[in-house]
XYZ file of C-alpha atoms in Angstrom:
448
model
C 2.998 -76.040 4.180
C -0.268 -74.840 5.564
C -0.734 -74.711 8.851
C -3.190 -77.242 9.631
C -0.331 -79.554 8.231
C 2.163 -78.135 10.044
C -0.154 -78.511 13.455
C -0.522 -82.279 12.597
C 2.918 -82.270 12.127
C 3.585 -80.252 15.166
C 1.343 -82.687 17.304
C 2.526 -85.676 16.471
C 6.642 -84.823 16.444
C 7.230 -86.150 19.313
C 5.267 -89.653 18.927
C 7.052 -89.764 15.133
C 10.959 -88.680 15.662
C 10.838 -91.924 18.015
C 9.094 -94.397 15.577
C 12.179 -96.289 13.629
C 11.068 -98.353 10.456
C 9.464 -101.555 10.814
C 12.430 -103.790 10.679
C 13.410 -102.361 13.974
C 14.583 -105.689 16.025
C 16.627 -106.489 12.433
C 19.022 -105.032 14.401
C 22.744 -106.312 15.339
C 21.686 -108.457 17.593
C 18.837 -109.972 15.565
C 20.158 -113.572 13.751
C 20.320 -113.181 10.502
C 19.541 -116.711 9.451
C 15.560 -116.172 7.737
C 14.836 -119.178 9.667
C 14.437 -117.112 12.622
C 11.424 -115.349 10.961
C 7.873 -116.883 11.929
C 5.007 -116.738 10.456
C 1.405 -118.543 11.390
C -0.867 -116.993 8.730
C -1.790 -114.264 11.206
C 1.329 -113.072 13.063
C 4.347 -112.488 12.081
C 7.897 -113.258 14.300
C 11.542 -112.542 15.216
C 13.286 -114.512 16.992
C 15.533 -112.326 19.324
C 18.175 -113.733 21.854
C 15.856 -116.292 22.672
C 12.331 -114.981 22.665
C 9.856 -114.282 19.799
C 8.281 -110.700 19.057
C 5.129 -110.054 16.753
C 6.866 -107.851 14.481
C 3.875 -107.554 12.564
C -0.499 -108.664 12.294
C -2.022 -109.445 8.733
C -4.534 -106.607 8.856
C -7.744 -108.279 7.804
C -6.918 -111.075 10.357
C -9.826 -111.296 13.497
C -8.102 -112.093 16.259
C -8.544 -111.883 20.176
C -5.737 -113.715 21.622
C -2.081 -113.056 21.155
C -0.701 -116.675 22.069
C 2.311 -116.998 24.441
C 4.609 -120.028 23.013
C 5.492 -120.470 19.519
C 7.434 -123.831 18.530
C 9.084 -123.693 22.400
C 10.226 -120.485 22.610
C 8.241 -117.142 24.121
C 6.623 -114.463 23.222
C 7.563 -111.398 25.232
C 7.133 -108.761 22.949
C 5.216 -106.310 20.243
C 7.069 -104.570 17.722
C 6.749 -100.446 17.373
C 3.272 -100.304 14.894
C 2.821 -104.815 14.531
C -0.941 -103.877 14.555
C -1.202 -100.569 12.863
C -3.626 -101.232 10.404
C -5.428 -104.007 12.166
C -9.158 -102.650 11.811
C -11.344 -105.812 12.451
C -10.089 -106.366 15.601
C -12.341 -105.571 18.507
C -10.784 -107.140 21.720
C -7.492 -108.264 22.417
C -5.712 -109.850 25.603
C -2.093 -109.726 25.753
C -0.864 -112.927 27.452
C 1.727 -112.755 30.687
C 4.225 -113.861 28.867
C 4.962 -109.957 26.855
C 6.975 -108.021 28.830
C 7.128 -104.871 26.394
C 4.836 -103.618 23.430
C 6.295 -100.986 21.333
C 5.581 -97.644 20.083
C 2.454 -97.444 18.123
C 1.530 -100.623 18.465
C -1.901 -100.881 18.127
C -2.070 -96.873 16.696
C -5.602 -96.409 14.844
C -7.421 -99.641 15.179
C -10.462 -97.919 14.037
C -12.489 -101.215 16.300
C -10.361 -101.804 19.054
C -12.940 -101.702 21.747
C -11.190 -103.672 24.776
C -8.008 -104.161 25.511
C -6.026 -106.687 28.443
C -2.729 -105.627 29.139
C 0.626 -108.191 30.199
C 0.971 -108.252 34.426
C 4.402 -108.258 33.298
C 4.837 -104.884 31.567
C 5.985 -102.119 33.614
C 5.011 -99.354 30.599
C 2.865 -98.242 28.592
C 4.817 -96.939 25.344
C 4.372 -93.902 23.412
C 1.161 -94.020 21.259
C -0.020 -97.558 21.839
C -2.747 -97.239 21.606
C -3.132 -93.135 20.303
C -6.234 -92.418 17.975
C -8.343 -96.058 18.505
C -11.700 -94.108 18.255
C -13.910 -97.441 19.328
C -11.543 -97.804 22.894
C -13.934 -98.085 25.582
C -12.205 -100.333 27.841
C -8.718 -101.332 29.141
C -7.547 -102.701 32.049
C -3.988 -101.526 32.869
C -2.456 -103.650 35.580
C -0.812 -102.873 38.756
C 2.658 -103.363 37.827
C 2.833 -100.590 35.317
C 4.714 -97.164 35.922
C 4.890 -94.970 33.149
C 2.493 -93.825 30.336
C 3.677 -92.897 27.664
C 3.355 -89.545 25.797
C 0.227 -89.724 23.679
C -0.459 -93.145 24.749
C -4.170 -92.630 24.420
C -4.509 -89.573 22.754
C -7.557 -89.580 20.803
C -9.084 -91.958 21.672
C -12.977 -90.447 21.724
C -14.636 -93.554 23.083
C -13.243 -93.847 26.559
C -14.892 -92.957 29.140
C -12.690 -94.021 32.261
C -9.674 -94.918 33.390
C -8.224 -96.806 36.688
C -4.576 -95.628 37.463
C -2.363 -98.352 39.231
C -0.621 -98.043 42.795
C 2.779 -98.144 41.192
C 2.496 -95.814 37.950
C 4.685 -92.629 38.963
C 4.918 -90.873 35.171
C 2.257 -89.645 32.773
C 3.045 -88.689 29.369
C 2.756 -85.533 27.821
C -0.980 -85.450 25.757
C -1.294 -89.196 27.423
C -4.651 -88.357 27.330
C -5.416 -85.264 25.163
C -8.407 -85.265 23.087
C -9.331 -87.862 24.653
C -13.468 -86.464 24.053
C -15.758 -88.706 26.369
C -13.525 -89.219 29.469
C -15.230 -88.314 32.614
C -13.665 -90.296 35.485
C -10.134 -91.113 36.086
C -10.054 -93.339 39.293
C -6.718 -92.750 41.271
C -7.651 -93.749 44.992
C -5.324 -96.950 44.652
C -2.296 -93.969 43.139
C -0.721 -92.044 45.483
C 0.843 -89.901 42.695
C -1.875 -88.224 41.244
C -5.456 -86.406 42.655
C -8.629 -86.549 40.709
C -10.677 -83.631 42.750
C -13.613 -81.585 41.071
C -13.210 -82.975 37.311
C -9.491 -82.469 37.043
C -6.469 -84.664 36.896
C -3.763 -83.173 39.008
C 0.281 -83.896 39.941
C 0.001 -84.821 43.402
C 1.038 -81.758 44.942
C -1.431 -79.796 42.531
C 1.037 -77.508 41.084
C -0.087 -79.297 37.306
C -3.402 -79.844 35.546
C -3.545 -83.823 33.450
C -6.050 -83.490 31.932
C -9.750 -82.764 33.191
C -13.150 -84.401 32.757
C -15.088 -83.979 29.464
C -18.229 -83.281 31.385
C -16.873 -79.747 33.079
C -19.074 -77.159 31.806
C -19.626 -73.643 32.530
C -17.137 -71.415 34.510
C -14.500 -72.484 36.144
C -12.135 -71.213 38.504
C -7.962 -72.179 38.552
C -7.135 -73.627 42.022
C -4.077 -70.608 43.239
C -1.059 -73.681 43.727
C -1.368 -75.085 39.787
C 1.907 -73.221 37.615
C 1.051 -74.719 34.329
C -1.571 -76.380 32.851
C -0.329 -79.157 30.426
C -0.853 -79.778 27.024
C -4.192 -81.549 26.160
C -5.259 -80.492 29.714
C -8.928 -79.242 28.816
C -8.427 -80.733 24.878
C -12.516 -81.729 23.817
C -14.248 -80.013 26.766
C -16.995 -79.176 24.721
C -19.420 -77.934 27.516
C -16.885 -75.320 29.508
C -17.487 -71.722 29.110
C -14.887 -69.820 31.103
C -11.482 -69.956 32.769
C -10.629 -67.868 35.403
C -6.509 -68.400 35.831
C -4.132 -67.504 38.704
C -1.546 -65.463 39.002
C 0.616 -68.768 39.895
C 0.274 -70.212 36.112
C 3.372 -69.047 34.289
C 2.185 -71.724 31.254
C -0.805 -73.009 29.539
C 0.197 -76.027 26.787
C 0.617 -77.320 23.696
C -3.303 -78.481 22.553
C -4.745 -77.531 26.017
C -8.305 -76.278 25.102
C -8.220 -77.110 21.752
C -11.889 -77.754 20.498
C -13.847 -76.567 23.496
C -15.580 -74.957 21.218
C -18.311 -73.091 23.381
C -15.138 -71.542 25.566
C -16.121 -67.824 25.458
C -13.492 -66.207 28.188
C -10.430 -67.088 29.291
C -9.589 -64.519 31.668
C -5.378 -64.911 31.514
C -3.570 -63.189 34.775
C -0.313 -61.903 35.150
C 2.655 -64.273 35.746
C 1.914 -66.096 32.715
C 4.995 -66.725 30.766
C 4.442 -69.048 27.275
C 0.917 -69.359 25.496
C 2.129 -72.530 23.768
C 1.211 -73.563 19.914
C -2.772 -74.656 19.249
C -3.409 -73.723 23.097
C -6.719 -72.346 22.462
C -7.169 -73.775 18.600
C -10.636 -74.105 17.198
C -12.452 -72.591 20.248
C -14.897 -71.221 17.787
C -16.962 -69.333 20.834
C -13.488 -67.520 21.648
C -14.312 -63.850 21.620
C -11.495 -62.189 23.521
C -7.936 -62.562 24.207
C -6.086 -60.160 26.800
C -2.328 -61.020 26.568
C -1.101 -60.442 30.200
C 1.855 -58.116 30.352
C 4.319 -60.872 31.210
C 3.303 -62.946 28.045
C 6.534 -63.068 26.142
C 5.667 -65.636 23.389
C 2.607 -66.741 22.015
C 3.306 -70.225 19.826
C 2.318 -71.192 16.597
C -1.828 -71.385 15.957
C -2.392 -70.548 19.323
C -5.646 -69.268 18.661
C -6.034 -70.796 15.349
C -9.638 -71.065 13.983
C -11.291 -68.977 16.532
C -13.713 -67.161 14.363
C -14.899 -65.396 17.190
C -12.918 -63.759 18.289
C -13.299 -59.923 17.437
C -10.621 -58.545 20.621
C -7.171 -59.132 20.748
C -4.769 -56.613 23.075
C -0.870 -58.097 22.899
C 1.147 -56.089 24.838
C 4.709 -54.371 25.694
C 6.660 -57.563 26.388
C 5.939 -59.531 24.177
C 8.717 -60.645 21.795
C 7.366 -63.753 19.901
C 4.356 -64.456 17.841
C 4.139 -68.116 16.028
C 2.937 -68.720 12.465
C -0.827 -68.599 12.436
C -0.810 -67.722 15.796
C -4.560 -65.723 15.040
C -4.980 -67.529 11.118
C -8.365 -67.974 9.917
C -9.588 -65.559 12.613
C -12.002 -63.930 10.738
C -13.751 -61.741 13.032
C -10.268 -60.043 13.717
C -10.835 -57.268 12.239
C -8.242 -55.403 14.053
C -5.205 -55.260 16.395
C -2.024 -53.780 17.458
C 1.259 -55.671 17.487
C 4.063 -53.174 20.302
C 7.424 -52.544 19.948
C 8.805 -54.908 21.363
C 8.033 -58.123 18.988
C 11.082 -59.023 17.362
C 9.877 -62.217 15.963
C 6.670 -62.313 13.654
C 6.098 -65.058 12.164
C 3.702 -65.883 8.310
C 0.110 -65.455 8.586
C 0.258 -64.599 12.053
C -2.221 -61.952 12.026
C -4.456 -60.817 8.807
C -5.309 -64.328 7.216
C -7.805 -66.893 6.690
C -7.026 -70.606 5.494
C -9.502 -72.095 2.530
C -10.631 -75.271 4.396
C -10.692 -77.352 1.532
C -7.400 -75.721 -0.502
C -5.529 -74.520 2.515
C -4.652 -72.020 0.691
C -4.541 -68.317 2.505
C -6.692 -65.415 2.060
C -6.186 -62.094 3.192
C -8.789 -61.167 6.145
C -10.937 -58.265 4.438
C -10.972 -55.130 6.164
C -8.417 -56.322 8.927
C -6.078 -53.399 9.810
C -2.500 -53.569 11.779
C -1.344 -50.520 13.769
C 2.456 -50.914 14.806
C 5.379 -48.920 15.251
C 7.450 -47.715 13.088
C 10.900 -49.470 11.849
C 9.538 -52.060 13.407
C 9.042 -56.291 13.142
C 5.067 -55.051 13.750
C 5.986 -52.733 10.305
C 7.944 -55.280 7.998
C 5.196 -57.694 8.815
C 2.507 -55.402 7.838
C 4.522 -54.620 4.474
C 5.625 -57.900 3.652
C 2.337 -59.826 3.842
C 0.240 -56.358 2.283
C -1.951 -55.504 4.847
C -3.714 -52.874 5.595
C -1.844 -50.559 8.327
C -1.309 -47.437 10.244
C 1.749 -46.183 12.069
C 1.579 -45.046 15.885
C 2.208 -42.108 17.337
C 5.446 -43.214 19.291
C 5.057 -40.791 22.119
C 1.309 -40.450 22.618
C 0.543 -43.911 21.795
C 3.125 -45.434 24.038
C 2.390 -43.252 26.429
C -1.504 -44.628 25.952
C -0.799 -48.062 25.844
C 1.413 -48.401 29.404
C -1.746 -46.396 30.954
C -4.112 -48.530 29.358
C -2.376 -51.868 30.399
C -1.051 -51.000 33.787
C -5.123 -50.103 34.353
C -6.144 -53.505 32.898
C -3.586 -54.719 35.019
C -4.261 -53.350 38.487
C -8.144 -54.150 37.769
C -7.012 -58.083 36.941
C -5.658 -58.020 40.054
C -7.718 -56.813 42.156
C -10.970 -59.266 40.705
C -8.396 -62.229 40.949
C -8.119 -61.044 44.529
C -11.411 -61.168 44.834
C -11.833 -64.070 43.795
C -9.466 -66.257 45.294
C -10.876 -65.071 48.907
C -14.167 -65.811 48.079
C -13.198 -69.286 46.801
C -14.441 -71.431 43.944
C -17.809 -72.312 46.158
C -17.680 -68.964 48.906
C -19.206 -66.122 45.964
C -22.139 -65.519 45.628
C -23.560 -66.017 42.035
C -24.336 -61.953 42.304
C -20.586 -61.284 43.837
C -19.199 -62.659 40.977
C -21.490 -61.800 37.950
C -20.630 -57.987 39.356
C -17.348 -58.578 39.107
C -17.288 -60.081 36.261
C -19.542 -57.226 34.632
C -17.270 -54.427 35.869
C -14.181 -56.054 34.274
C -15.764 -56.782 31.277
C -16.744 -52.659 30.796
C -13.371 -51.848 32.331
C -11.616 -54.119 29.340
C -13.758 -52.574 26.659
C -13.612 -48.649 27.410
C -9.250 -49.590 27.257
C -9.441 -51.767 24.224
C -11.492 -48.532 22.454
C -9.084 -46.275 23.908
C -5.937 -48.667 22.476
C -6.906 -48.900 18.931
C -8.284 -45.408 18.845
């Protein structure tokens, strides 16, 4: 399976693993008598415990209102995937009798623009409105306590959302890859903070979602411990990010499709870069991995064609499949002795966008240590490589890496002491230039 399919599969796995077959409601508690299933030409219903569940909708239907009653029975639920393929529906009103809507209930409804939810609902299920690209407006009632994983993933026309007062659980990637989202109103919701175009949990330890209009350079606050999956995905004007030492985790697709992101200043303290964290960051130029990182996930830097410099320090143990796949500007890399797992196509390969076939990147070369996983990977992948001298090269790497750490810490302290708004443009520019010069000189020494 090619990396693109693997990444798509990875993204949707948490939803698809939960999606049962269409007949989920034909369970042991469902009457077997055929008369308990009803159709009116638009909807198909199933009678369960004295009320109707809509199990499917005619894909050619043009409807706005879901009925409250059928044959004297209340309609209280909408089944998993019930409206999948209903691409002629532009607006839907869910009546107050409905208490639940299933997983992926309206996923992929390409023309759905407006939704009004029932006031009896307490949750929005996983992937309920996933990949509804025309969705612009949804009224979330105060009764909603949880929004599931991927609930609004890929709703690229959604500009504003209001989180209700009762909300206490916002699922993973609930608003990931919403490329138009600008405002998240939390004025009535105590569980979350929206500040400087960024949505946090109430303690500001997690960044959950950023406004798509966020632009230029940003400095992550030093209270933040994790950048949650999809947090900055499709923030197309973001150019540079400064990370504090408090950040230990960068989640899946956290910066996916940040097309103008040139630099991510990662700090010591970071432990893991999750799969596809920086996928399709076309402008990204360098990736200097902190010495505290132990794992680089599958496709972490997939298709970053302008990436020309990567520093992977001692301490990294695992480099996932396709971690640097289709980074065609990257011509050399050093794999440390500590790397125990290096999966297929991690370095030195590019993927054909049409066929999905792999080919080696021209003039790519690895520097590895003798008898290590790095050497094994280079041989099995038939890549050009050199074996680093164990004593001299390792010592040089450690000294240079330590120098980079010290420089990064000093500059991070300067930035934090000045504050995001306190430091003058001249000071920040000077600090940045000094750090980049030091990094460039050190990188040249490492790869020589």
